Coordinates of C-alpha atoms and ligand atoms in Angstrom, one line a residue:
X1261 CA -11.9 8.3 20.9
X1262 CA -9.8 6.7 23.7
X1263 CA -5.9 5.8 22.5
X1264 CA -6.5 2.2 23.6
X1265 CA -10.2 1.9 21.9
X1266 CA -9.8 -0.6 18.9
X1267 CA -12.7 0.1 16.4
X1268 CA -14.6 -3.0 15.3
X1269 CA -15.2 -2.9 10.8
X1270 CA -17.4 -5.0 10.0
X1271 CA -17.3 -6.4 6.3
X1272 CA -19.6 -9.2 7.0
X1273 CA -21.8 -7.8 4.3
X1274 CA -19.0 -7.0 1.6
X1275 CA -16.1 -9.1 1.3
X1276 CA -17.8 -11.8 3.7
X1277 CA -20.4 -11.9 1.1
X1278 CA -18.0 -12.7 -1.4
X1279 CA -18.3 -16.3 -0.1
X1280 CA -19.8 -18.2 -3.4
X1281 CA -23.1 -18.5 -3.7
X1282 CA -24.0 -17.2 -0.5
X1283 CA -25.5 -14.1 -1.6
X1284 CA -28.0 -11.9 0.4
X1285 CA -30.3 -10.1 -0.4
X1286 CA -31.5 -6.4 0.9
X1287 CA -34.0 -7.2 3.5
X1288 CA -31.7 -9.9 4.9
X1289 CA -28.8 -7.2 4.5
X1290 CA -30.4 -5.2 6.3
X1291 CA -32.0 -7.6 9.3
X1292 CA -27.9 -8.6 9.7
X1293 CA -27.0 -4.5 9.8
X1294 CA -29.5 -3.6 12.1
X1295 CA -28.0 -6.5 14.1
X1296 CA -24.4 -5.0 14.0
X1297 CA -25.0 -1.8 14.7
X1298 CA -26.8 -3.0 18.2
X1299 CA -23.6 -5.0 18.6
X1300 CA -21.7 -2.0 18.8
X1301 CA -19.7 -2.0 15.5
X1302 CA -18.1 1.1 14.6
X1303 CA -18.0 0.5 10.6
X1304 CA -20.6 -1.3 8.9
X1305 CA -19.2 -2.1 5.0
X1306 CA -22.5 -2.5 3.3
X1307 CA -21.3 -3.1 0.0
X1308 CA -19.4 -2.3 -3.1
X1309 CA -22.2 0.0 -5.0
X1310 CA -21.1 0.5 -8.6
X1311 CA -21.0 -3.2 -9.0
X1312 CA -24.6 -4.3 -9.4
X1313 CA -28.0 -2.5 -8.5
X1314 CA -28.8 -4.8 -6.0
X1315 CA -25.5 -4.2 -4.2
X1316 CA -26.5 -0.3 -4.7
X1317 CA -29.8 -0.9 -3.0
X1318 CA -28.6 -2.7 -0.1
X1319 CA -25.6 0.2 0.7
X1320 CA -28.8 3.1 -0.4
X1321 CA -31.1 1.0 2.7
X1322 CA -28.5 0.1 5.0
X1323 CA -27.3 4.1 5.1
X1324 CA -30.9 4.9 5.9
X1325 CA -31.7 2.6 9.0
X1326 CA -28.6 2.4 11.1
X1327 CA -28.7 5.0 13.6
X1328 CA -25.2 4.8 15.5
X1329 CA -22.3 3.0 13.3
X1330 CA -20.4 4.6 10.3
X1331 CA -21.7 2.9 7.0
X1332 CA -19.3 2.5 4.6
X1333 CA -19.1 1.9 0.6
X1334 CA -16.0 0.4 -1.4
X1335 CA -14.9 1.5 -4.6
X1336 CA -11.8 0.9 -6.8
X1337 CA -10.0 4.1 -7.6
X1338 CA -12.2 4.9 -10.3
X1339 CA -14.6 8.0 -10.2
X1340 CA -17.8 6.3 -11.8
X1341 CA -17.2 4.0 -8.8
X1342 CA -16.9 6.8 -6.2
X1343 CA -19.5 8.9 -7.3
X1344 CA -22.1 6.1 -7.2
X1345 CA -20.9 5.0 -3.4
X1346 CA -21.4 8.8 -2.7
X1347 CA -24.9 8.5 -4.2
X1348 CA -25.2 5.1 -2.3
X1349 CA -24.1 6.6 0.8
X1350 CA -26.0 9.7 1.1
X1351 CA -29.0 9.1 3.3
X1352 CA -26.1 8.0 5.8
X1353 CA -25.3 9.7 9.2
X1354 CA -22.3 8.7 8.9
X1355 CA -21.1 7.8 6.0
X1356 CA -17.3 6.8 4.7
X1357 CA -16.0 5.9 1.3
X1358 CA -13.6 3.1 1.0
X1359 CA -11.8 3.2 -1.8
X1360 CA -8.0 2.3 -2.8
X1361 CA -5.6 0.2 -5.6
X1362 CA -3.1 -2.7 -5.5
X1363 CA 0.0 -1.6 -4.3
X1364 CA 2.6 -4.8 -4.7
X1365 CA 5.0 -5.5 -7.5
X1366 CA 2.3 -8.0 -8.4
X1367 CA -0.6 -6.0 -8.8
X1368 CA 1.9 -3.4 -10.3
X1369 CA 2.7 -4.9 -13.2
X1370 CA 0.2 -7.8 -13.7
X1371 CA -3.2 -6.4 -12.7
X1372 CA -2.6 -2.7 -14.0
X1373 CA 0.5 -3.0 -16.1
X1374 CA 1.4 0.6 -14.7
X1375 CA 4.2 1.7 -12.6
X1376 CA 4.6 2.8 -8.8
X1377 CA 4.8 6.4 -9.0
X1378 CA 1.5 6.0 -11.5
X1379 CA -0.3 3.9 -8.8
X1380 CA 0.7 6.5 -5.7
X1381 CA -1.1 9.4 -8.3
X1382 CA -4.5 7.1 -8.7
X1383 CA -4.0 6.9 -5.2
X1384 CA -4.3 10.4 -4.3
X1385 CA -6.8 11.0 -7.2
X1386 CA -8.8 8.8 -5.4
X1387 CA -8.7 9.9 -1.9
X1388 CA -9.5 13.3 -3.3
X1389 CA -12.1 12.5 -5.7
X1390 CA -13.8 11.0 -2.5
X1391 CA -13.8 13.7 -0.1
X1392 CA -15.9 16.1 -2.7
X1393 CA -18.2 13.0 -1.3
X1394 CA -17.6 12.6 2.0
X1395 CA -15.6 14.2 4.9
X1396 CA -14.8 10.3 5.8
X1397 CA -12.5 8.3 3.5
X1398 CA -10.4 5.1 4.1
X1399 CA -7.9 4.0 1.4
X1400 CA -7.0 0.6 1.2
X1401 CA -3.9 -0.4 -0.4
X1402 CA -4.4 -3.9 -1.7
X1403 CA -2.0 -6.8 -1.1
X1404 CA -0.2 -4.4 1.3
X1405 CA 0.8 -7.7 3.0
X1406 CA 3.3 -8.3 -0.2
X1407 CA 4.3 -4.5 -0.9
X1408 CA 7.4 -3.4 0.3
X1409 CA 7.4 -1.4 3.7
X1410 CA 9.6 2.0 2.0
X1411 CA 7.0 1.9 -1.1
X1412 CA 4.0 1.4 1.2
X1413 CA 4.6 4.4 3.3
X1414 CA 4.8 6.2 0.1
X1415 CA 1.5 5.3 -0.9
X1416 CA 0.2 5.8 2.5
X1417 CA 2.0 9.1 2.9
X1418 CA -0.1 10.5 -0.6
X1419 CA -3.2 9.1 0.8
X1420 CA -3.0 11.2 3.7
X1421 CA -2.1 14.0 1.6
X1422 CA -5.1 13.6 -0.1
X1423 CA -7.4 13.8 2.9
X1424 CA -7.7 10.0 3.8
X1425 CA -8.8 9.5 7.6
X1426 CA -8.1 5.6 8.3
X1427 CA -5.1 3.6 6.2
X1428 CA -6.1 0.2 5.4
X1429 CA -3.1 -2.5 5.4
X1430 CA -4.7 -5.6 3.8
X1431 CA -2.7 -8.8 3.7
X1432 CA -4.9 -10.0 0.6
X1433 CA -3.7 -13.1 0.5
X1434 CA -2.9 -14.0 4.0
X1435 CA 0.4 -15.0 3.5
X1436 CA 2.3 -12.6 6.6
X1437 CA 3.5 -14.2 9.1
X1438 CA 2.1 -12.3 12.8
X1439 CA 5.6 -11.1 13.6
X1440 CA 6.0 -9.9 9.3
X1441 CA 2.9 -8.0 10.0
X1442 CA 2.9 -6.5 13.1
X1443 CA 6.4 -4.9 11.7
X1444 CA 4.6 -3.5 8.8
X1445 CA 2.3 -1.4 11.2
X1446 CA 4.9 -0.7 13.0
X1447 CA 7.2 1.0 10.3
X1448 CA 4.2 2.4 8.6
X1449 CA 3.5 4.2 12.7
X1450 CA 7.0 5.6 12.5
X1451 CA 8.0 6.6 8.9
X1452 CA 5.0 7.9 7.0
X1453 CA 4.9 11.7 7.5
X1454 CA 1.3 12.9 8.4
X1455 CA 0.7 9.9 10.5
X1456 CA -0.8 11.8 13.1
X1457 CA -3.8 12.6 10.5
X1458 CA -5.4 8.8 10.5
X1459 CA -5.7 5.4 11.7
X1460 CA -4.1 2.4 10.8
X1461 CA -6.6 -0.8 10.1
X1462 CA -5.5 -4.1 9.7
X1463 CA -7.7 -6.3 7.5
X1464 CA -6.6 -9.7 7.6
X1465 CA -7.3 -13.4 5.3
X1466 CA -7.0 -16.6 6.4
X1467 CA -5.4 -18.5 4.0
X1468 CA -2.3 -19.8 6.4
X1469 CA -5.1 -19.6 9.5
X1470 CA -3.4 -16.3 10.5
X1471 CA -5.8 -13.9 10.3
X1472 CA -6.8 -13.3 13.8
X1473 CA -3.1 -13.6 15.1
X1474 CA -1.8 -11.0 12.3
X1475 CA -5.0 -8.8 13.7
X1476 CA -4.1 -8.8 17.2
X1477 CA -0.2 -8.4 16.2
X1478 CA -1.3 -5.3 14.1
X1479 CA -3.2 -3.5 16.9
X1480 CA -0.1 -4.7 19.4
X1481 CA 1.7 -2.4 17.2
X1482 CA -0.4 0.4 16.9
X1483 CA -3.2 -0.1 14.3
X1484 CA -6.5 1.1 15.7
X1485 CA -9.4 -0.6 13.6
X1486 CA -9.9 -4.5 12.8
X1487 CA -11.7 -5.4 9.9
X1488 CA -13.3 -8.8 10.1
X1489 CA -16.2 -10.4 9.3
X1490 CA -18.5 -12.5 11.7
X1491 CA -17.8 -16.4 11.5
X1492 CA -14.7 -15.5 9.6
X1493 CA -16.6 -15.6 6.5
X1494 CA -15.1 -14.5 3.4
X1495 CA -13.3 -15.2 0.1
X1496 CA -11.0 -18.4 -0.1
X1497 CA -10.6 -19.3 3.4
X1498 CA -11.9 -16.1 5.0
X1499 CA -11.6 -13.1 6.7
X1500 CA -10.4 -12.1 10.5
X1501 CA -13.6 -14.0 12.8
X1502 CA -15.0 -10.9 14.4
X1503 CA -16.1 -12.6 17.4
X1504 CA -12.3 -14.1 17.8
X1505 CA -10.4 -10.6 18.0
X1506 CA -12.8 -9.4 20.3
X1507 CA -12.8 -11.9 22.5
X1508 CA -8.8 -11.9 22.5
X1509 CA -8.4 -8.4 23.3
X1510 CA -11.4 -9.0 26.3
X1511 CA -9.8 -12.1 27.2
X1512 CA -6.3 -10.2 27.6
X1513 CA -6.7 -7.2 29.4
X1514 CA -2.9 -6.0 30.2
X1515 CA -3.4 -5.6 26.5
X1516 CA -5.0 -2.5 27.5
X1517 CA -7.3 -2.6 23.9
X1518 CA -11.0 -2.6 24.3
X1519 CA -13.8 -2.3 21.6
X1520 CA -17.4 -1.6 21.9
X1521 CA -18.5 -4.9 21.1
X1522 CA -21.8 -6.2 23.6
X1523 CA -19.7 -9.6 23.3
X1524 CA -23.1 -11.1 24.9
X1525 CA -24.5 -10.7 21.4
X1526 CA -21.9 -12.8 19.5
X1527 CA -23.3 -16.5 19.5
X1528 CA -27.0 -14.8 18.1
X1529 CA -25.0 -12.7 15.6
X1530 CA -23.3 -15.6 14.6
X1531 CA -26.6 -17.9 14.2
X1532 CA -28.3 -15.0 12.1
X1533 CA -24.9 -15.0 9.5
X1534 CA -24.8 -18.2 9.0
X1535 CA -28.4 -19.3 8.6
X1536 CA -29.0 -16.5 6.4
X1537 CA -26.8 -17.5 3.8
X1538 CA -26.3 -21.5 4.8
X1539 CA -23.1 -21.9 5.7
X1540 CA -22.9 -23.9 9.0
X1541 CA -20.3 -23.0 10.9
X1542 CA -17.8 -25.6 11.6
X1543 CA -18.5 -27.5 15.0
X1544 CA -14.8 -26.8 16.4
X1545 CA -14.8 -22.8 15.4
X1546 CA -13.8 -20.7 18.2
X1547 CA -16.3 -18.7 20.4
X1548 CA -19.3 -19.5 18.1
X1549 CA -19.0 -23.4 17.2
X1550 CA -21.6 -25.8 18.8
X1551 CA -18.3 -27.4 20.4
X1552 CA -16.8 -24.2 22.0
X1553 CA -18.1 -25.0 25.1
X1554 CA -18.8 -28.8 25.0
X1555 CA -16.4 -31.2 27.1
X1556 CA -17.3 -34.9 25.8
X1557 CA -14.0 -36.7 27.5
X1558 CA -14.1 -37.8 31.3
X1559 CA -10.9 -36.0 33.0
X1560 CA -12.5 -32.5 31.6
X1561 CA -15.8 -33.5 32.5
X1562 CA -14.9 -34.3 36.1
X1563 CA -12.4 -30.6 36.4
X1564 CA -15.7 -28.6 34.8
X1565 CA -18.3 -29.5 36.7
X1566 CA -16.2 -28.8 39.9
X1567 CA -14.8 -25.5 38.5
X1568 CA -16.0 -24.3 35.2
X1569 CA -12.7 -22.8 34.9
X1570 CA -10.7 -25.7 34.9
X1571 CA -11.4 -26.2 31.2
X1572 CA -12.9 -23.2 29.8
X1573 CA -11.0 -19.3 29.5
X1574 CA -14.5 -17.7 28.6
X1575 CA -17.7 -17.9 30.6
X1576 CA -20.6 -19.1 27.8
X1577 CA -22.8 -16.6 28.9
X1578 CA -20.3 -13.7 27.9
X1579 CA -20.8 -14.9 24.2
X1580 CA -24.7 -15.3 24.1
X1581 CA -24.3 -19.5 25.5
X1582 CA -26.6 -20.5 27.6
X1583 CA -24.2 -22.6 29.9
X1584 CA -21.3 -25.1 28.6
X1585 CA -22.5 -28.8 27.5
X1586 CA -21.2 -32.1 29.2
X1587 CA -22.1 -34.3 26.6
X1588 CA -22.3 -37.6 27.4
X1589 CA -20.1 -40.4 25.1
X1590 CA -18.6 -43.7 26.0
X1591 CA -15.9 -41.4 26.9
X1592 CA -17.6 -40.0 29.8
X1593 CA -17.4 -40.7 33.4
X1594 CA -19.3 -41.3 36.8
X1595 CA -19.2 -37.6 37.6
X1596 CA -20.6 -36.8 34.1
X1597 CA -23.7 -39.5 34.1
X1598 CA -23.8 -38.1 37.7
X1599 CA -24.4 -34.5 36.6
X1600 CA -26.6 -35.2 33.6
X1601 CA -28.6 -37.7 35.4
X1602 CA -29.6 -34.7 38.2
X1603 CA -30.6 -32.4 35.7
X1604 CA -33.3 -34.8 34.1
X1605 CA -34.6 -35.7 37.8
X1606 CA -32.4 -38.3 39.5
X1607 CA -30.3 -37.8 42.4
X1608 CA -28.1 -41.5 42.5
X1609 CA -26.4 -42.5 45.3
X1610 CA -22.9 -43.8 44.7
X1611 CA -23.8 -47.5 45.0
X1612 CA -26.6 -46.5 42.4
X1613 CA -24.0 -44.8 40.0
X1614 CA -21.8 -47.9 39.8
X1615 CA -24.9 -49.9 38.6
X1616 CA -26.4 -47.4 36.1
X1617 CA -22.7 -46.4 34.7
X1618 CA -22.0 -50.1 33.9
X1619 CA -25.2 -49.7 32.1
X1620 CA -24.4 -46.3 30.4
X1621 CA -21.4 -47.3 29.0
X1622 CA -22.8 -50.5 27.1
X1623 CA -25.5 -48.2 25.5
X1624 CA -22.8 -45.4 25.0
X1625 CA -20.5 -48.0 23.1
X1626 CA -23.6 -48.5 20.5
X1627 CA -24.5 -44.6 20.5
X1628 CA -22.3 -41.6 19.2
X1629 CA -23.9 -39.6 22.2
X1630 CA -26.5 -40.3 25.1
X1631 CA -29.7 -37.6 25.3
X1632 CA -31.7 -37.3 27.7
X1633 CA -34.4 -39.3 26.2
X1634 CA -31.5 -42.1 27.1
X1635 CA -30.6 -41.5 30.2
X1636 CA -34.0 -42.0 31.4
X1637 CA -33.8 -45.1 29.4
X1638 CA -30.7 -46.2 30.8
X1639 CA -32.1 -45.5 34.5
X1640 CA -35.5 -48.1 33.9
X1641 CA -33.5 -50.7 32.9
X1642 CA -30.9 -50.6 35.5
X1643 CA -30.4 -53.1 38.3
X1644 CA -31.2 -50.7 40.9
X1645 CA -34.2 -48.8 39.4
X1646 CA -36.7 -49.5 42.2
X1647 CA -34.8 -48.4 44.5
X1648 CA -34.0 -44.9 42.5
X1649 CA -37.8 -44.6 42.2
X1650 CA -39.0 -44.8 45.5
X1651 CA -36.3 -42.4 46.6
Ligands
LIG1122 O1 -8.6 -8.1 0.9 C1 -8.5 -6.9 0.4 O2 -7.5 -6.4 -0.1 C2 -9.8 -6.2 0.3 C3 -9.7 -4.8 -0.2 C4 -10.6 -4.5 -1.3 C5 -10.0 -3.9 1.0 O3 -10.8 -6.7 0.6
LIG1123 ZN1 -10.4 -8.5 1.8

């Protein structure tokens, strides 16, 4: 693997699915994963086995019909709940066990009622239990984001001891700030002994709206795999958007990061998620929302349709858009009626603009938005119809 190649995990179909009541089921699981893996994921999280049958089945199928990605299987640091992601995972070419335990003062003392050096020997039980599994295994510290750097690396440092391959550095709650984070990775990159041995991987919630900007600030500072989800879909307010880190690290090349994302893919990925388990997507979500590329106000009308780059950093078609949308409002201008009005068979001299505008924007005032159904409207009744007919 190149030093500058950021691997893409996709946990659309585990903690993305934790959205409620948007629950799959296999054969759509596995429509979606055979979908990812032409994407060019690296790491498809299929599920959490040991927590229903179903959720067993869908990891079981998964491993069997994806040809080029890593599938992966979560546990908790329990051995019932490795051994069954083992079993899940074992038609898989490539399989990898995720497993791991909360690491902050919080979890500490709330969730387990343990103590640290207690949680860093589950730790390594785990990471070793799971290699009699797999050659593969990522541990996950959970709430990383709220456990102290020095304690962290401890965990981190027994992991690695135990066999782990990738080191997962969840902010659980979304509460770091991009800076807060990127330091994390950073200090975990210089003090944890045996660092050589695995990757760093930054999965990132949403809860503040930071998770794409803590991602990106993570792989800045030397994390090698993302963990997102497509749409950003995911408990609470989300996971990293999949479809947003990639397109950062393409839209910023002296980043010198690349993944092996077919980005053209994205808006169809995105269509699939979200009409499989109906969530629409909000209109204003970057990269993937019907509004990405729409420009509905005059001034950024006029600047796209003489350079498309005027308003927009990403060409549509990079994404999976057919083209960007002028969408006509009362908003618009002559330039935009202009454009519209040639691509549904008009071709209006200025003179003819002035009349059919002065038109436009009295039906636009009663209308939201003008189709195409009404600009042909708006045309026959003008003043100057005849004349645009016999033309
Ligand atoms: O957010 C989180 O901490 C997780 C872990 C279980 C990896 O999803
Ligand atoms: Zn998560």
């Amino acid at each position: 693997m190149s030093k500058n190649k950021i691997q893409i995990f996709d946990t659309t179909l585990r903690d993305g699915e934790q959205v409620p009541g948007c629950k799959l089921n296999t054969e759509q699981k596995v429509i979606i994963a055979k979908q990812l893996d032409k994407l060019g994921v690296d790491v498809i999280e299929a599920g959490f086995p040991v927590s229903s049958p179903g959720d067993f089945k869908s990891v079981e199928a998964i491993s069997k019909i994806v040809k080029n990605a890593t599938v992966c299987g979560l546990t908790r640091s329990v051995e019932n709940d490795i051994k069954v992601a083992g079993e899940a995972l074992k038609h898989a070419v490539k399989p990898r066990i995720h497993t791991g335990i909360g690491t902050s003062d919080s979890h500490i003392n709330h969730k387990f009622k343990s103590n640290k050096e207690d949680i860093i020997q589950r730790a390594f039980a785990a990471v070793k239990y799971a290699k009699s599994f797999v050659e593969d295994v990522e541990f996950y510290a959970e709430d990383a984001g709220r456990t102290d750097n020095e304690y962290l690396a401890r965990v981190c440092e027994a992991a690695i001891k135990a066999g782990a391959t990738v080191l997962n550095i969840p902010d659980t709650t979304g509460y770091c700030l991009p800076s807060e984070y990127g330091a994390k990775i950073k200090y975990l990159k210089e003090n944890v002994k045996g660092i050589e041995k695995a990757i760093l991987s930054c999965h990132c919630h949403n809860d503040l709206g930071l998770a794409t900007a803590n991602s990106i600030e993570g792989v800045i500072n030397g994390a090698r795999q993302i963990e997102c989800t497509i749409n950003g879909i995911g408990e609470r307010a989300g996971n990293t958007a999949l479809e947003e880190v990639v397109m950062v690290l393409k839209q910023h090349p002296y980043l010198n990061l690349d993944t092996n994302i077919n980005t053209q893919m994205l808006y169809g990925l995105s269509q699939l998620v979200s009409d499989s388990m109906g969530i629409y997507t909000q209109p204003n979500k970057a990269i993937v929302g019907a509004n990405a590329f729409a420009h509905s106000s005059g001034i950024h009308q006029d600047g796209v349709i003489k350079n498309r780059a005027t308003y927009e950093i990403i060409d549509p078609k990079d994404v999976g858009v057919t083209e960007s949308a002028i969408v006509l409002t009362a908003r618009s201008g002559r330039a935009a009626l202009a454009y519209r009005a040639k691509n549904v068979g008009y071709e209006l001299t200025k003179l003819q603009l002035d009349d059919v505008y002065a038109n436009f924007l009295s039906f636009a005032d009663r209308k939201k938005e003008v189709n195409d159904n009404d600009i042909h409207q708006i045309i026959e009744t003008s003043n100057v119809y005849q004349q645009i007919k016999s033309a």
